[in-house]
Amino acid sequence: MNSLETSSPPADPGALPAYAKNLNGPQKDAVLTTEGPVLMLAGAGTGKTAALTARLAHLIATRRAWPSEILCVTFTNKAAREMRERVGRHIGDAVEGMPWLGTFHSIGAKMLRRHAELVGLASNYTIIDTDDQLRLLKQLIRENDLDEKRWPARQLASLLDRWKNRGLNPGDLDAVENEAYANGRGQQFYTLYQERLKTLNACDFGDLLLHMLNILRRHRDVLEQYQQRFKYILVDEYQDTNQVQYLWLRLLAQERRNICVVGDDDQSIYSWRGAEVANILKFEKDFPGAAVIKLEQNYRSTPQILAAASGLIDANSQRLGKTLWTDLPAGDRVKAIGVWDGPEEARRLGEDIERLEREGASLDQVAILVRAQYQTREVEDRFIQIGLNYRIIGGFRFYERAEIRDALAYLRVIEQPADDLAFERIYNQPKRGLGAKTLDAMRRHAKRTDMPLAAASIDLCDSDELPARARNSLKALLQQFLLWRENAQSETPANLLRRIVTESGYEEMLQKDRGPESAGRLENLSELARAMEDYDSLTDFLEHVSLVMENDARDQGEKVTIMTMHAAKGLEFDHVFLPGWEEGVFPSQRALDEGGLASLEEERRLAYVAITRAKRRCTILHAANRRIYGQWTSSIPSRFIEELPSEHVEQETTLTGGASLWRANWSEQDDPFAHVSTARPDKSATRGPGWQRALATGYDSKPVRVAENKRSAASFAAKPRSDVAIGARVFHDKFGYGTVADQDGNKLEIAFEKAGTKRVLDSFVKLAE
């Protein structure tokens, strides 16, 4: 066991060094309050990084501790590098002696190397990545006669990550957690997995902290050595800590209690990663007598933007509370714009950004922040049409995402059977038991016969060159392509894609993948189908995609940034646009359904984060109608818009057909933009001498353009219901029971028993029985 002997030079209570002279009052307090627990409650844009680095530099410069006696924890390697560079500018080479400045995982790994034998590992243990973890879990699933299709390895990996983030060992799982996998075998597989890792002298990322937490709990001597070693502990982004990180830190800090945590409860938006906002909310309870220093002077946004954001977040009950202010000029009010539908929203975004560009604004200082990635598709298509450069941050452009490329590959093979690149991409996606050896055989035969890959594969199905299982799987796939090609003659491209996603097994594959991204991938495929509804032929759509991809490849210069709200945390832009602020989109319906009030408050914190990214102007957009999963839906503005202080918001409505159509009640069959028919005349070509020839040659029939419904949107304005009046008791699927308090045409104001007062359309409620 390594010795942790320490020594410390005497403290020098001299004057505050030059690096802290430009700090404001609360920032200086955060630097100078060195002894005892400190909560630096730092609002958005209040200079918390400057205060944190100055505090770290101050501890070293005043000789309160050697650099090796300070534990400084960040969440990302980038943050750790930035802090090291900043402190280095203040105190010079001394920063190089800070071995305990880094991320939770890097510090956990450093500690575990010293004490690995206490958890049955050697000090040269291997840290496995996600791919290795999945391979190992699949082995365990097969060895224990479990159906991997029903209980996928990714689901088990997600559960293991969740349990380890909560500091749970196999023996700590309760009955509910145990039932979460394979009908009560969660604990068994967790135990088997940990034993296999130990045999391999390996651990995963979750083990780096969980193992150390177990060591600190079970070996008092090790805990005491680290408690003596770390004279000061600093933690950045404390609101994002999970349970195991929280328990680990609390143990290390209990003896000296010189812990300073920096965070903002109003910016806790990562519960889906295991973060618990309760950790920062109960800091004063964990460390009685803690000094709470609020950084409230904002250096980023205008007073109008700050007032709007502060008014919104005030609606949250679980918060410590602070009031942001700034010396900057008042600026423009936050603008909330109501448009008719999604396409008009995209057009408005393009027009407003082009106007800003004409006024001299840099596109690099313009951002569009969305709640979900599928929202970007219409915006991207519009920007391509008008030649407006953009970049996607924290993800791929819509047509570059893996699931979209897979779907397009299926469509390309249907449109052009000789497209070998497309066929290679999806011949075994989802898995059909057609591995690399099968592909090599297909390529060899295609080269020998000078035929496209799909056509050459037909011959292999009637030969002994492939194993029987591979032949059967390949033949089944080729037959599917034949049927899909026939379907293409009588179905719209959008419906064809929906058929392919289902019948190919791709949808089932994503549904069984319990990873955090699987639901978003399904949403993206639904949005792709929605995009295809604007095209009458598969050829036209694929040509459009090719042009989009070509434009993507050659765009240079300044670009508008498009990203999710989650990815935007910590960033800032002069001009921020926030589209899709409607109930069900933002706040997300899935979040509300799965998490209730706690999720609603996190969604509101996400709205607060989004607004406070703006330095000069913030524009919110909401649509009266939006097509979701292929269905036109009448939308109501997000409750977050209603919660913004009216004196700091400029409302604008630009609805096609006049403001009287706002929230009009119309259904899919009344949709003024819908086609009269979604089917095409049956124009199937006569089959050749067999399905193989049909697949190889394709069909040459041309799609028939369908006439569009040209009726005026105004003809679909809804009439008020006669059976609903003020005082009536009604039921709403989402908000529950309530009483009608006011009525304006087909719009009702209802006092719901549990959800409070809401404004909804009368068609969304029914009379209570």
Tab-separated table of C-alpha atoms in Angstrom, residues 149-476:
chain	number	residue	atom	x	y	z
A	149	LYS	CA	-33.174	-10.586	-28.671
A	150	ARG	CA	-35.630	-10.316	-25.800
A	151	TRP	CA	-33.060	-9.203	-23.235
A	152	PRO	CA	-30.450	-7.287	-25.253
A	153	ALA	CA	-26.969	-6.629	-23.971
A	154	ARG	CA	-27.449	-2.881	-24.372
A	155	GLN	CA	-30.344	-2.946	-21.932
A	156	LEU	CA	-28.212	-4.756	-19.366
A	157	ALA	CA	-25.315	-2.337	-19.967
A	158	SER	CA	-27.654	0.607	-19.354
A	159	LEU	CA	-28.897	-0.944	-16.112
A	160	LEU	CA	-25.345	-1.646	-14.920
A	161	ASP	CA	-24.404	1.968	-15.592
A	162	ARG	CA	-27.447	3.169	-13.657
A	163	TRP	CA	-26.739	0.915	-10.685
A	164	LYS	CA	-23.081	1.914	-10.518
A	165	ASN	CA	-23.948	5.620	-10.813
A	166	ARG	CA	-26.146	5.129	-7.759
A	167	GLY	CA	-23.370	3.400	-5.824
A	168	LEU	CA	-25.147	0.021	-5.823
A	169	ASN	CA	-23.256	-3.270	-5.692
A	170	PRO	CA	-24.988	-6.521	-6.728
A	171	GLY	CA	-26.039	-7.229	-3.155
A	172	ASP	CA	-27.614	-3.768	-2.835
A	173	LEU	CA	-30.283	-4.293	-5.508
A	174	ASP	CA	-33.831	-4.376	-4.188
A	175	ALA	CA	-36.644	-6.470	-5.642
A	176	VAL	CA	-37.682	-3.771	-8.111
A	177	GLU	CA	-34.173	-3.318	-9.490
A	178	ASN	CA	-33.656	-7.079	-9.659
A	179	GLU	CA	-36.831	-7.441	-11.737
A	180	ALA	CA	-35.606	-4.825	-14.222
A	181	TYR	CA	-33.735	-7.463	-16.219
A	182	ALA	CA	-34.728	-10.972	-17.359
A	183	ASN	CA	-37.675	-11.348	-14.972
A	184	GLY	CA	-35.717	-11.128	-11.769
A	185	ARG	CA	-32.197	-12.059	-12.880
A	186	GLY	CA	-30.679	-8.593	-12.695
A	187	GLN	CA	-28.648	-9.319	-9.566
A	188	GLN	CA	-27.432	-12.639	-11.011
A	189	PHE	CA	-26.094	-11.054	-14.198
A	190	TYR	CA	-24.587	-8.096	-12.312
A	191	THR	CA	-22.706	-10.586	-10.118
A	192	LEU	CA	-21.595	-12.706	-13.096
A	193	TYR	CA	-20.405	-9.589	-14.927
A	194	GLN	CA	-18.335	-8.324	-12.005
A	195	GLU	CA	-16.789	-11.771	-11.505
A	196	ARG	CA	-15.871	-12.002	-15.182
A	197	LEU	CA	-14.272	-8.550	-15.063
A	198	LYS	CA	-12.206	-9.597	-12.063
A	199	THR	CA	-11.063	-12.718	-13.936
A	200	LEU	CA	-9.968	-10.510	-16.827
A	201	ASN	CA	-8.270	-8.040	-14.447
A	202	ALA	CA	-10.518	-5.344	-15.900
A	203	CYS	CA	-13.132	-2.804	-14.913
A	204	ASP	CA	-15.514	-0.508	-16.746
A	205	PHE	CA	-15.825	3.250	-16.258
A	206	GLY	CA	-18.501	2.865	-13.605
A	207	ASP	CA	-16.148	0.708	-11.522
A	208	LEU	CA	-13.531	3.437	-11.271
A	209	LEU	CA	-15.584	5.299	-8.681
A	210	LEU	CA	-17.664	2.408	-7.316
A	211	HIS	CA	-14.564	0.356	-6.452
A	212	MET	CA	-12.978	3.361	-4.734
A	213	LEU	CA	-16.201	4.084	-2.831
A	214	ASN	CA	-16.201	0.486	-1.595
A	215	ILE	CA	-12.529	0.747	-0.585
A	216	LEU	CA	-13.075	3.996	1.314
A	217	ARG	CA	-16.061	2.492	3.109
A	218	ARG	CA	-14.412	-0.804	4.013
A	219	HIS	CA	-10.829	0.279	4.729
A	220	ARG	CA	-10.716	3.037	7.275
A	221	ASP	CA	-6.951	3.432	7.016
A	222	VAL	CA	-7.158	4.256	3.302
A	223	LEU	CA	-9.953	6.761	3.893
A	224	GLU	CA	-8.016	8.512	6.657
A	225	GLN	CA	-4.906	8.788	4.493
A	226	TYR	CA	-6.829	10.571	1.731
A	227	GLN	CA	-8.666	12.750	4.230
A	228	GLN	CA	-5.288	13.887	5.543
A	229	ARG	CA	-3.828	14.213	2.038
A	230	PHE	CA	-6.502	16.553	0.669
A	231	LYS	CA	-6.424	19.780	2.657
A	232	TYR	CA	-8.814	21.418	0.203
A	233	ILE	CA	-11.382	19.992	-2.178
A	234	LEU	CA	-12.877	21.950	-5.095
A	235	VAL	CA	-15.696	20.599	-7.262
A	236	ASP	CA	-17.012	22.187	-10.457
A	237	GLU	CA	-20.572	21.699	-11.806
A	238	TYR	CA	-21.733	20.144	-8.525
A	239	GLN	CA	-25.359	20.149	-9.686
A	240	ASP	CA	-24.414	17.458	-12.229
A	241	THR	CA	-23.005	14.949	-9.729
A	242	ASN	CA	-24.609	11.518	-9.467
A	243	GLN	CA	-25.033	9.480	-6.307
A	244	VAL	CA	-21.712	7.619	-6.354
A	245	GLN	CA	-19.787	10.853	-6.992
A	246	TYR	CA	-21.674	12.544	-4.174
A	247	LEU	CA	-20.959	9.708	-1.691
A	248	TRP	CA	-17.283	9.590	-2.724
A	249	LEU	CA	-16.830	13.333	-2.212
A	250	ARG	CA	-18.693	13.395	1.087
A	251	LEU	CA	-16.455	10.704	2.553
A	252	LEU	CA	-13.271	12.498	1.503
A	253	ALA	CA	-14.456	15.867	2.864
A	254	GLN	CA	-15.907	14.806	6.221
A	255	GLU	CA	-12.682	15.159	8.248
A	256	ARG	CA	-11.319	18.585	7.210
A	257	ARG	CA	-14.594	19.910	5.745
A	258	ASN	CA	-12.627	22.284	3.488
A	259	ILE	CA	-14.792	21.574	0.467
A	260	CYS	CA	-15.895	24.218	-2.016
A	261	VAL	CA	-18.507	23.177	-4.562
A	262	VAL	CA	-19.483	25.363	-7.479
A	263	GLY	CA	-22.782	24.936	-9.272
A	264	ASP	CA	-26.222	26.184	-10.189
A	265	ASP	CA	-29.302	24.223	-9.206
A	266	ASP	CA	-31.208	26.074	-11.951
A	267	GLN	CA	-28.952	24.470	-14.572
A	268	SER	CA	-29.286	20.834	-13.473
A	269	ILE	CA	-30.487	19.226	-16.722
A	270	TYR	CA	-28.810	15.820	-16.887
A	271	SER	CA	-30.956	13.493	-14.769
A	272	TRP	CA	-31.002	11.051	-17.681
A	273	ARG	CA	-27.250	10.638	-17.089
A	274	GLY	CA	-27.800	9.973	-13.393
A	275	ALA	CA	-27.281	13.554	-12.152
A	276	GLU	CA	-29.252	14.400	-9.014
A	277	VAL	CA	-30.159	18.027	-8.343
A	278	ALA	CA	-30.815	17.035	-4.716
A	279	ASN	CA	-27.046	16.845	-4.129
A	280	ILE	CA	-26.604	20.604	-4.384
A	281	LEU	CA	-29.929	21.357	-2.693
A	282	LYS	CA	-28.876	19.480	0.473
A	283	PHE	CA	-25.270	20.707	0.645
A	284	GLU	CA	-25.972	22.852	3.709
A	285	LYS	CA	-27.527	19.851	5.455
A	286	ASP	CA	-24.548	17.644	4.608
A	287	PHE	CA	-22.106	20.322	5.812
A	288	PRO	CA	-23.742	22.375	8.581
A	289	GLY	CA	-22.475	25.915	8.819
A	290	ALA	CA	-21.537	26.058	5.143
A	291	ALA	CA	-21.007	29.504	3.651
A	292	VAL	CA	-23.335	30.096	0.710
A	293	ILE	CA	-21.900	32.676	-1.686
A	294	LYS	CA	-24.189	33.697	-4.532
A	295	LEU	CA	-22.691	34.912	-7.799
A	296	GLU	CA	-25.554	36.906	-9.308
A	297	GLN	CA	-23.905	39.564	-11.476
A	298	ASN	CA	-24.253	38.360	-15.053
A	299	TYR	CA	-21.680	39.401	-17.662
A	300	ARG	CA	-23.368	37.791	-20.655
A	301	SER	CA	-27.014	38.742	-21.233
A	302	THR	CA	-29.099	41.901	-21.323
A	303	PRO	CA	-31.448	42.791	-18.418
A	304	GLN	CA	-34.507	41.911	-20.543
A	305	ILE	CA	-33.213	38.406	-21.228
A	306	LEU	CA	-32.210	37.848	-17.602
A	307	ALA	CA	-35.562	39.075	-16.278
A	308	ALA	CA	-37.452	36.761	-18.633
A	309	ALA	CA	-35.332	33.757	-17.647
A	310	SER	CA	-35.542	34.570	-13.931
A	311	GLY	CA	-39.319	34.945	-14.087
A	312	LEU	CA	-39.600	31.565	-15.764
A	313	ILE	CA	-37.402	29.636	-13.322
A	314	ASP	CA	-39.261	31.151	-10.371
A	315	ALA	CA	-42.047	28.668	-11.159
A	316	ASN	CA	-39.826	25.829	-9.912
A	317	SER	CA	-40.319	24.835	-6.286
A	318	GLN	CA	-37.097	22.846	-5.781
A	319	ARG	CA	-34.434	25.552	-5.941
A	320	LEU	CA	-32.161	27.546	-3.654
A	321	GLY	CA	-33.048	30.882	-5.223
A	322	LYS	CA	-31.000	33.785	-6.587
A	323	THR	CA	-31.602	36.910	-8.672
A	324	LEU	CA	-29.390	37.582	-11.679
A	325	TRP	CA	-28.623	41.178	-12.601
A	326	THR	CA	-26.322	43.019	-14.987
A	327	ASP	CA	-24.886	46.449	-15.729
A	328	LEU	CA	-25.435	45.992	-19.473
A	329	PRO	CA	-27.952	48.162	-21.411
A	330	ALA	CA	-31.590	46.958	-21.266
A	331	GLY	CA	-31.659	45.559	-24.817
A	332	ASP	CA	-34.610	44.032	-26.671
A	333	ARG	CA	-37.378	42.085	-24.989
A	334	VAL	CA	-37.511	38.344	-25.568
A	335	LYS	CA	-39.635	37.779	-28.667
A	336	ALA	CA	-42.268	35.004	-28.794
A	337	ILE	CA	-43.507	34.378	-32.332
A	338	GLY	CA	-46.522	32.236	-33.198
A	339	VAL	CA	-46.557	30.749	-36.712
A	340	TRP	CA	-48.997	28.535	-38.599
A	341	ASP	CA	-46.955	25.343	-38.925
A	342	GLY	CA	-43.507	23.754	-38.929
A	343	PRO	CA	-42.553	24.745	-42.487
A	344	GLU	CA	-43.480	28.380	-41.795
A	345	GLU	CA	-41.362	28.226	-38.650
A	346	ALA	CA	-38.366	27.135	-40.744
A	347	ARG	CA	-39.055	29.915	-43.281
A	348	ARG	CA	-39.259	32.501	-40.509
A	349	LEU	CA	-35.972	31.318	-39.033
A	350	GLY	CA	-34.301	31.690	-42.414
A	351	GLU	CA	-35.732	35.173	-43.009
A	352	ASP	CA	-34.784	36.502	-39.573
A	353	ILE	CA	-31.253	35.144	-39.756
A	354	GLU	CA	-30.737	36.538	-43.274
A	355	ARG	CA	-31.925	39.922	-41.970
A	356	LEU	CA	-29.396	39.747	-39.119
A	357	GLU	CA	-26.675	38.902	-41.637
A	358	ARG	CA	-27.612	41.931	-43.768
A	359	GLU	CA	-27.390	44.077	-40.635
A	360	GLY	CA	-23.810	42.936	-40.118
A	361	ALA	CA	-24.261	40.109	-37.613
A	362	SER	CA	-21.838	37.194	-37.823
A	363	LEU	CA	-23.494	33.852	-38.540
A	364	ASP	CA	-21.007	32.347	-36.087
A	365	GLN	CA	-22.848	34.282	-33.372
A	366	VAL	CA	-26.286	32.881	-34.292
A	367	ALA	CA	-27.621	29.672	-32.742
A	368	ILE	CA	-30.785	27.595	-33.089
A	369	LEU	CA	-31.387	25.427	-30.023
A	370	VAL	CA	-33.898	22.568	-30.225
A	371	ARG	CA	-35.330	20.185	-27.652
A	372	ALA	CA	-34.939	17.075	-29.839
A	373	GLN	CA	-32.706	16.307	-32.798
A	374	TYR	CA	-35.569	15.430	-35.139
A	375	GLN	CA	-36.607	19.104	-35.067
A	376	THR	CA	-33.606	20.082	-37.169
A	377	ARG	CA	-34.722	18.393	-40.399
A	378	GLU	CA	-37.127	21.066	-41.657
A	379	VAL	CA	-34.701	23.816	-40.668
A	380	GLU	CA	-31.816	22.111	-42.464
A	381	ASP	CA	-33.862	21.609	-45.636
A	382	ARG	CA	-34.929	25.258	-45.626
A	383	PHE	CA	-31.380	26.526	-45.107
A	384	ILE	CA	-30.176	24.369	-47.979
A	385	GLN	CA	-32.867	25.869	-50.238
A	386	ILE	CA	-31.882	29.454	-49.458
A	387	GLY	CA	-28.122	28.779	-49.297
A	388	LEU	CA	-27.674	29.619	-45.616
A	389	ASN	CA	-24.594	27.953	-44.132
A	390	TYR	CA	-25.042	26.009	-40.903
A	391	ARG	CA	-23.283	23.485	-38.677
A	392	ILE	CA	-24.643	20.801	-36.374
A	393	ILE	CA	-22.903	20.663	-32.994
A	394	GLY	CA	-23.041	17.646	-30.711
A	395	GLY	CA	-24.376	15.358	-33.431
A	396	PHE	CA	-24.629	14.770	-37.133
A	397	ARG	CA	-26.545	16.680	-39.726
A	398	PHE	CA	-29.900	15.030	-40.201
A	399	TYR	CA	-29.035	13.101	-43.364
A	400	GLU	CA	-25.658	12.052	-41.936
A	401	ARG	CA	-27.077	10.173	-38.943
A	402	ALA	CA	-26.513	6.420	-39.010
A	403	GLU	CA	-30.182	5.421	-38.940
A	404	ILE	CA	-31.002	7.906	-41.724
A	405	ARG	CA	-28.142	6.641	-43.896
A	406	ASP	CA	-29.356	3.075	-43.331
A	407	ALA	CA	-32.904	3.969	-44.369
A	408	LEU	CA	-31.646	5.828	-47.435
A	409	ALA	CA	-29.523	2.808	-48.387
A	410	TYR	CA	-32.639	0.607	-48.422
A	411	LEU	CA	-34.400	3.154	-50.630
A	412	ARG	CA	-31.418	3.436	-52.970
A	413	VAL	CA	-31.338	-0.333	-53.527
A	414	ILE	CA	-35.052	-0.298	-54.348
A	415	GLU	CA	-34.582	2.599	-56.736
A	416	GLN	CA	-31.371	1.259	-58.245
A	417	PRO	CA	-30.608	-2.474	-57.675
A	418	ALA	CA	-27.052	-1.971	-58.984
A	419	ASP	CA	-26.136	0.365	-56.100
A	420	ASP	CA	-23.503	-1.862	-54.496
A	421	LEU	CA	-22.446	0.667	-51.856
A	422	ALA	CA	-25.983	0.955	-50.536
A	423	PHE	CA	-26.485	-2.821	-50.586
A	424	GLU	CA	-23.264	-3.422	-48.669
A	425	ARG	CA	-24.374	-0.986	-45.970
A	426	ILE	CA	-27.622	-2.775	-45.122
A	427	TYR	CA	-27.272	-6.399	-46.243
A	428	ASN	CA	-26.688	-7.292	-42.573
A	429	GLN	CA	-28.318	-4.302	-40.883
A	430	PRO	CA	-30.135	-5.305	-38.763
A	431	LYS	CA	-28.193	-8.490	-38.076
A	432	ARG	CA	-29.226	-11.412	-40.294
A	433	GLY	CA	-26.302	-13.729	-39.729
A	434	LEU	CA	-24.586	-12.474	-42.888
A	435	GLY	CA	-21.059	-11.729	-41.804
A	436	ALA	CA	-17.831	-10.688	-43.508
A	437	LYS	CA	-17.323	-14.121	-45.095
A	438	THR	CA	-20.688	-13.889	-46.835
A	439	LEU	CA	-19.851	-10.433	-48.118
A	440	ASP	CA	-16.489	-11.633	-49.442
A	441	ALA	CA	-18.227	-14.456	-51.326
A	442	MET	CA	-20.754	-12.008	-52.772
A	443	ARG	CA	-17.981	-9.674	-53.927
A	444	ARG	CA	-15.978	-12.492	-55.534
A	445	HIS	CA	-18.985	-13.777	-57.461
A	446	ALA	CA	-19.961	-10.268	-58.553
A	447	LYS	CA	-16.444	-9.708	-59.901
A	448	ARG	CA	-16.387	-13.084	-61.701
A	449	THR	CA	-19.766	-12.527	-63.347
A	450	ASP	CA	-19.420	-8.761	-63.874
A	451	MET	CA	-22.770	-8.243	-62.150
A	452	PRO	CA	-24.007	-5.875	-59.437
A	453	LEU	CA	-23.699	-7.233	-55.911
A	454	ALA	CA	-27.433	-7.859	-55.373
A	455	ALA	CA	-27.873	-9.595	-58.705
A	456	ALA	CA	-24.769	-11.729	-58.179
A	457	SER	CA	-26.080	-12.709	-54.763
A	458	ILE	CA	-29.073	-14.340	-56.436
A	459	ASP	CA	-26.801	-16.971	-57.970
A	460	LEU	CA	-25.201	-17.671	-54.608
A	461	CYS	CA	-28.606	-18.519	-53.170
A	462	ASP	CA	-28.752	-21.492	-55.577
A	463	SER	CA	-25.163	-22.661	-54.973
A	464	ASP	CA	-23.287	-24.434	-52.209
A	465	GLU	CA	-20.740	-21.649	-51.849
A	466	LEU	CA	-22.541	-20.297	-48.809
A	467	PRO	CA	-23.728	-22.181	-45.698
A	468	ALA	CA	-27.425	-23.020	-45.692
A	469	ARG	CA	-28.250	-20.476	-42.998
A	470	ALA	CA	-26.552	-17.652	-44.895
A	471	ARG	CA	-28.233	-18.706	-48.173
A	472	ASN	CA	-31.672	-18.662	-46.542
A	473	SER	CA	-31.127	-15.286	-44.895
A	474	LEU	CA	-29.804	-13.756	-48.108
A	475	LYS	CA	-32.645	-15.158	-50.185
A	476	ALA	CA	-35.210	-13.829	-47.713
